[in-house]
Amino acid sequence: MGRIPIRLSLIVLALAIAAGCGGDEGTNPGDAVVVRLTPQLTFVPQNVTIRTGQRVRWVNDDATFHTVTPRNAAQPGTMTRATRSTAGTVLEHTFNTAGTFDYFCEPHDAAGMVGRVTVTN
């Protein structure tokens, strides 16, 4: 019977840690912010704000061909164009330059599959 409080404490601790690990706004330097490429032809979340030195991880949740393409490929600090052709494929980019980085999915740009990463100091 003495183990029930310990187990309960561990469950509460695990829930507290899990709650602190979520979020799309990238509140902890070095943490990756996850953006999902969805079957609804959207990036979710569409806009993220991070600090310099943080990563964004794009994960294709769809079997459809998508790209993560910078609007301005010549912009210092932007990500490299990447193809995400199958479900589960991942692209990660660490943003070391402050600024606003717009991107889109080439086949679905007209459908509104666009996103933005805002990087602050």
PDB file of C-alpha atoms in Angstrom:
ATOM      1  CA  MET A   1       0.000   0.000   0.000  1.00  0.00           C
ATOM      2  CA  GLY A   2       2.980   2.291   0.527  1.00  0.00           C
ATOM      3  CA  ARG A   3       3.718   2.116  -3.199  1.00  0.00           C
ATOM      4  CA  ILE A   4       0.518   3.800  -4.315  1.00  0.00           C
ATOM      5  CA  PRO A   5       1.644   7.302  -3.293  1.00  0.00           C
ATOM      6  CA  ILE A   6       4.999   6.740  -5.016  1.00  0.00           C
ATOM      7  CA  ARG A   7       3.291   5.604  -8.226  1.00  0.00           C
ATOM      8  CA  LEU A   8       0.876   8.500  -8.007  1.00  0.00           C
ATOM      9  CA  SER A   9       3.797  10.886  -7.498  1.00  0.00           C
ATOM     10  CA  LEU A  10       5.540   9.451 -10.545  1.00  0.00           C
ATOM     11  CA  ILE A  11       2.403   9.845 -12.649  1.00  0.00           C
ATOM     12  CA  VAL A  12       1.961  13.447 -11.523  1.00  0.00           C
ATOM     13  CA  LEU A  13       5.637  14.143 -12.254  1.00  0.00           C
ATOM     14  CA  ALA A  14       5.385  12.567 -15.714  1.00  0.00           C
ATOM     15  CA  LEU A  15       2.296  14.635 -16.527  1.00  0.00           C
ATOM     16  CA  ALA A  16       4.002  17.822 -15.353  1.00  0.00           C
ATOM     17  CA  ILE A  17       7.042  17.101 -17.531  1.00  0.00           C
ATOM     18  CA  ALA A  18       4.873  16.279 -20.544  1.00  0.00           C
ATOM     19  CA  ALA A  19       2.890  19.490 -20.121  1.00  0.00           C
ATOM     20  CA  GLY A  20       6.088  21.497 -20.071  1.00  0.00           C
ATOM     21  CA  CYS A  21       7.401  19.877 -23.270  1.00  0.00           C
ATOM     22  CA  GLY A  22       4.565  20.873 -25.573  1.00  0.00           C
ATOM     23  CA  GLY A  23       3.821  24.062 -27.404  1.00  0.00           C
ATOM     24  CA  ASP A  24       4.339  25.398 -30.889  1.00  0.00           C
ATOM     25  CA  GLU A  25       5.984  28.660 -29.991  1.00  0.00           C
ATOM     26  CA  GLY A  26       9.407  27.270 -29.155  1.00  0.00           C
ATOM     27  CA  THR A  27       9.832  28.851 -25.746  1.00  0.00           C
ATOM     28  CA  ASN A  28      13.085  27.085 -24.801  1.00  0.00           C
ATOM     29  CA  PRO A  29      16.302  27.806 -26.723  1.00  0.00           C
ATOM     30  CA  GLY A  30      17.525  24.703 -28.547  1.00  0.00           C
ATOM     31  CA  ASP A  31      14.141  22.970 -28.533  1.00  0.00           C
ATOM     32  CA  ALA A  32      12.740  21.983 -31.912  1.00  0.00           C
ATOM     33  CA  VAL A  33       9.338  23.372 -32.840  1.00  0.00           C
ATOM     34  CA  VAL A  34       7.312  20.831 -34.825  1.00  0.00           C
ATOM     35  CA  VAL A  35       5.345  21.889 -37.904  1.00  0.00           C
ATOM     36  CA  ARG A  36       3.146  19.227 -39.491  1.00  0.00           C
ATOM     37  CA  LEU A  37       2.392  18.908 -43.217  1.00  0.00           C
ATOM     38  CA  THR A  38      -1.212  17.717 -43.269  1.00  0.00           C
ATOM     39  CA  PRO A  39      -3.575  15.956 -45.682  1.00  0.00           C
ATOM     40  CA  GLN A  40      -5.679  19.161 -45.510  1.00  0.00           C
ATOM     41  CA  LEU A  41      -2.844  20.924 -47.422  1.00  0.00           C
ATOM     42  CA  THR A  42      -1.742  23.043 -44.481  1.00  0.00           C
ATOM     43  CA  PHE A  43       1.290  23.567 -42.307  1.00  0.00           C
ATOM     44  CA  VAL A  44       0.219  23.233 -38.665  1.00  0.00           C
ATOM     45  CA  PRO A  45       0.929  25.562 -37.033  1.00  0.00           C
ATOM     46  CA  GLN A  46       1.113  27.937 -39.970  1.00  0.00           C
ATOM     47  CA  ASN A  47       3.182  30.546 -38.113  1.00  0.00           C
ATOM     48  CA  VAL A  48       5.793  29.935 -35.439  1.00  0.00           C
ATOM     49  CA  THR A  49       7.972  32.289 -33.441  1.00  0.00           C
ATOM     50  CA  ILE A  50      11.313  31.068 -32.163  1.00  0.00           C
ATOM     51  CA  ARG A  51      14.588  32.510 -30.881  1.00  0.00           C
ATOM     52  CA  THR A  52      17.893  32.444 -32.731  1.00  0.00           C
ATOM     53  CA  GLY A  53      19.567  29.067 -32.363  1.00  0.00           C
ATOM     54  CA  GLN A  54      16.291  27.125 -32.260  1.00  0.00           C
ATOM     55  CA  ARG A  55      15.240  24.445 -34.735  1.00  0.00           C
ATOM     56  CA  VAL A  56      12.066  23.896 -36.674  1.00  0.00           C
ATOM     57  CA  ARG A  57      11.185  20.306 -37.549  1.00  0.00           C
ATOM     58  CA  TRP A  58       8.741  19.816 -40.432  1.00  0.00           C
ATOM     59  CA  VAL A  59       7.073  16.389 -40.370  1.00  0.00           C
ATOM     60  CA  ASN A  60       5.007  15.077 -43.274  1.00  0.00           C
ATOM     61  CA  ASP A  61       1.833  13.539 -41.836  1.00  0.00           C
ATOM     62  CA  ASP A  62       0.552  12.806 -45.334  1.00  0.00           C
ATOM     63  CA  ALA A  63       1.367  10.304 -48.084  1.00  0.00           C
ATOM     64  CA  THR A  64       1.066  13.188 -50.567  1.00  0.00           C
ATOM     65  CA  PHE A  65       4.099  14.850 -52.135  1.00  0.00           C
ATOM     66  CA  HIS A  66       4.885  18.153 -50.385  1.00  0.00           C
ATOM     67  CA  THR A  67       7.818  20.549 -50.335  1.00  0.00           C
ATOM     68  CA  VAL A  68       9.141  23.006 -47.798  1.00  0.00           C
ATOM     69  CA  THR A  69      10.345  25.796 -50.079  1.00  0.00           C
ATOM     70  CA  PRO A  70      11.635  29.197 -48.927  1.00  0.00           C
ATOM     71  CA  ARG A  71       9.901  32.165 -50.560  1.00  0.00           C
ATOM     72  CA  ASN A  72      13.289  33.873 -50.774  1.00  0.00           C
ATOM     73  CA  ALA A  73      15.987  31.229 -51.190  1.00  0.00           C
ATOM     74  CA  ALA A  74      18.684  33.951 -51.194  1.00  0.00           C
ATOM     75  CA  GLN A  75      17.677  35.239 -47.742  1.00  0.00           C
ATOM     76  CA  PRO A  76      20.529  34.725 -45.256  1.00  0.00           C
ATOM     77  CA  GLY A  77      19.674  32.052 -42.681  1.00  0.00           C
ATOM     78  CA  THR A  78      16.744  30.515 -44.556  1.00  0.00           C
ATOM     79  CA  MET A  79      16.127  26.790 -44.863  1.00  0.00           C
ATOM     80  CA  THR A  80      17.079  24.770 -47.943  1.00  0.00           C
ATOM     81  CA  ARG A  81      14.242  23.601 -50.190  1.00  0.00           C
ATOM     82  CA  ALA A  82      13.273  20.056 -49.307  1.00  0.00           C
ATOM     83  CA  THR A  83      10.896  17.453 -50.689  1.00  0.00           C
ATOM     84  CA  ARG A  84       8.770  15.476 -48.258  1.00  0.00           C
ATOM     85  CA  SER A  85       7.345  12.772 -50.480  1.00  0.00           C
ATOM     86  CA  THR A  86       6.175  10.193 -47.975  1.00  0.00           C
ATOM     87  CA  ALA A  87       4.469  10.115 -44.616  1.00  0.00           C
ATOM     88  CA  GLY A  88       6.887  10.417 -41.726  1.00  0.00           C
ATOM     89  CA  THR A  89       9.683  12.198 -43.573  1.00  0.00           C
ATOM     90  CA  VAL A  90      11.314  14.996 -41.604  1.00  0.00           C
ATOM     91  CA  LEU A  91      13.207  18.192 -42.374  1.00  0.00           C
ATOM     92  CA  GLU A  92      14.999  20.124 -39.635  1.00  0.00           C
ATOM     93  CA  HIS A  93      16.592  23.534 -39.832  1.00  0.00           C
ATOM     94  CA  THR A  94      18.295  25.579 -37.115  1.00  0.00           C
ATOM     95  CA  PHE A  95      17.655  29.302 -37.515  1.00  0.00           C
ATOM     96  CA  ASN A  96      20.719  31.282 -36.464  1.00  0.00           C
ATOM     97  CA  THR A  97      19.662  34.568 -38.054  1.00  0.00           C
ATOM     98  CA  ALA A  98      16.850  36.801 -36.775  1.00  0.00           C
ATOM     99  CA  GLY A  99      14.158  37.651 -39.313  1.00  0.00           C
ATOM    100  CA  THR A 100      10.957  36.493 -40.947  1.00  0.00           C
ATOM    101  CA  PHE A 101      11.198  33.422 -43.152  1.00  0.00           C
ATOM    102  CA  ASP A 102       8.211  32.698 -45.396  1.00  0.00           C
ATOM    103  CA  TYR A 103       7.894  29.295 -47.049  1.00  0.00           C
ATOM    104  CA  PHE A 104       5.382  27.291 -49.073  1.00  0.00           C
ATOM    105  CA  CYS A 105       4.596  23.897 -50.585  1.00  0.00           C
ATOM    106  CA  GLU A 106       5.231  24.117 -54.330  1.00  0.00           C
ATOM    107  CA  PRO A 107       2.368  21.860 -55.501  1.00  0.00           C
ATOM    108  CA  HIS A 108      -0.091  23.379 -53.001  1.00  0.00           C
ATOM    109  CA  ASP A 109       0.889  27.073 -52.870  1.00  0.00           C
ATOM    110  CA  ALA A 110      -2.285  28.128 -54.721  1.00  0.00           C
ATOM    111  CA  ALA A 111      -4.323  26.104 -52.200  1.00  0.00           C
ATOM    112  CA  GLY A 112      -2.820  28.194 -49.385  1.00  0.00           C
ATOM    113  CA  MET A 113      -0.194  25.773 -48.055  1.00  0.00           C
ATOM    114  CA  VAL A 114       2.111  28.504 -46.744  1.00  0.00           C
ATOM    115  CA  GLY A 115       3.938  29.131 -43.509  1.00  0.00           C
ATOM    116  CA  ARG A 116       6.146  31.564 -41.679  1.00  0.00           C
ATOM    117  CA  VAL A 117       8.949  31.303 -39.148  1.00  0.00           C
ATOM    118  CA  THR A 118       9.691  34.457 -37.175  1.00  0.00           C
ATOM    119  CA  VAL A 119      13.078  34.371 -35.461  1.00  0.00           C
ATOM    120  CA  THR A 120      13.833  36.814 -32.659  1.00  0.00           C
ATOM    121  CA  ASN A 121      17.004  37.473 -30.693  1.00  0.00           C
TER     122      ASN A 121
END
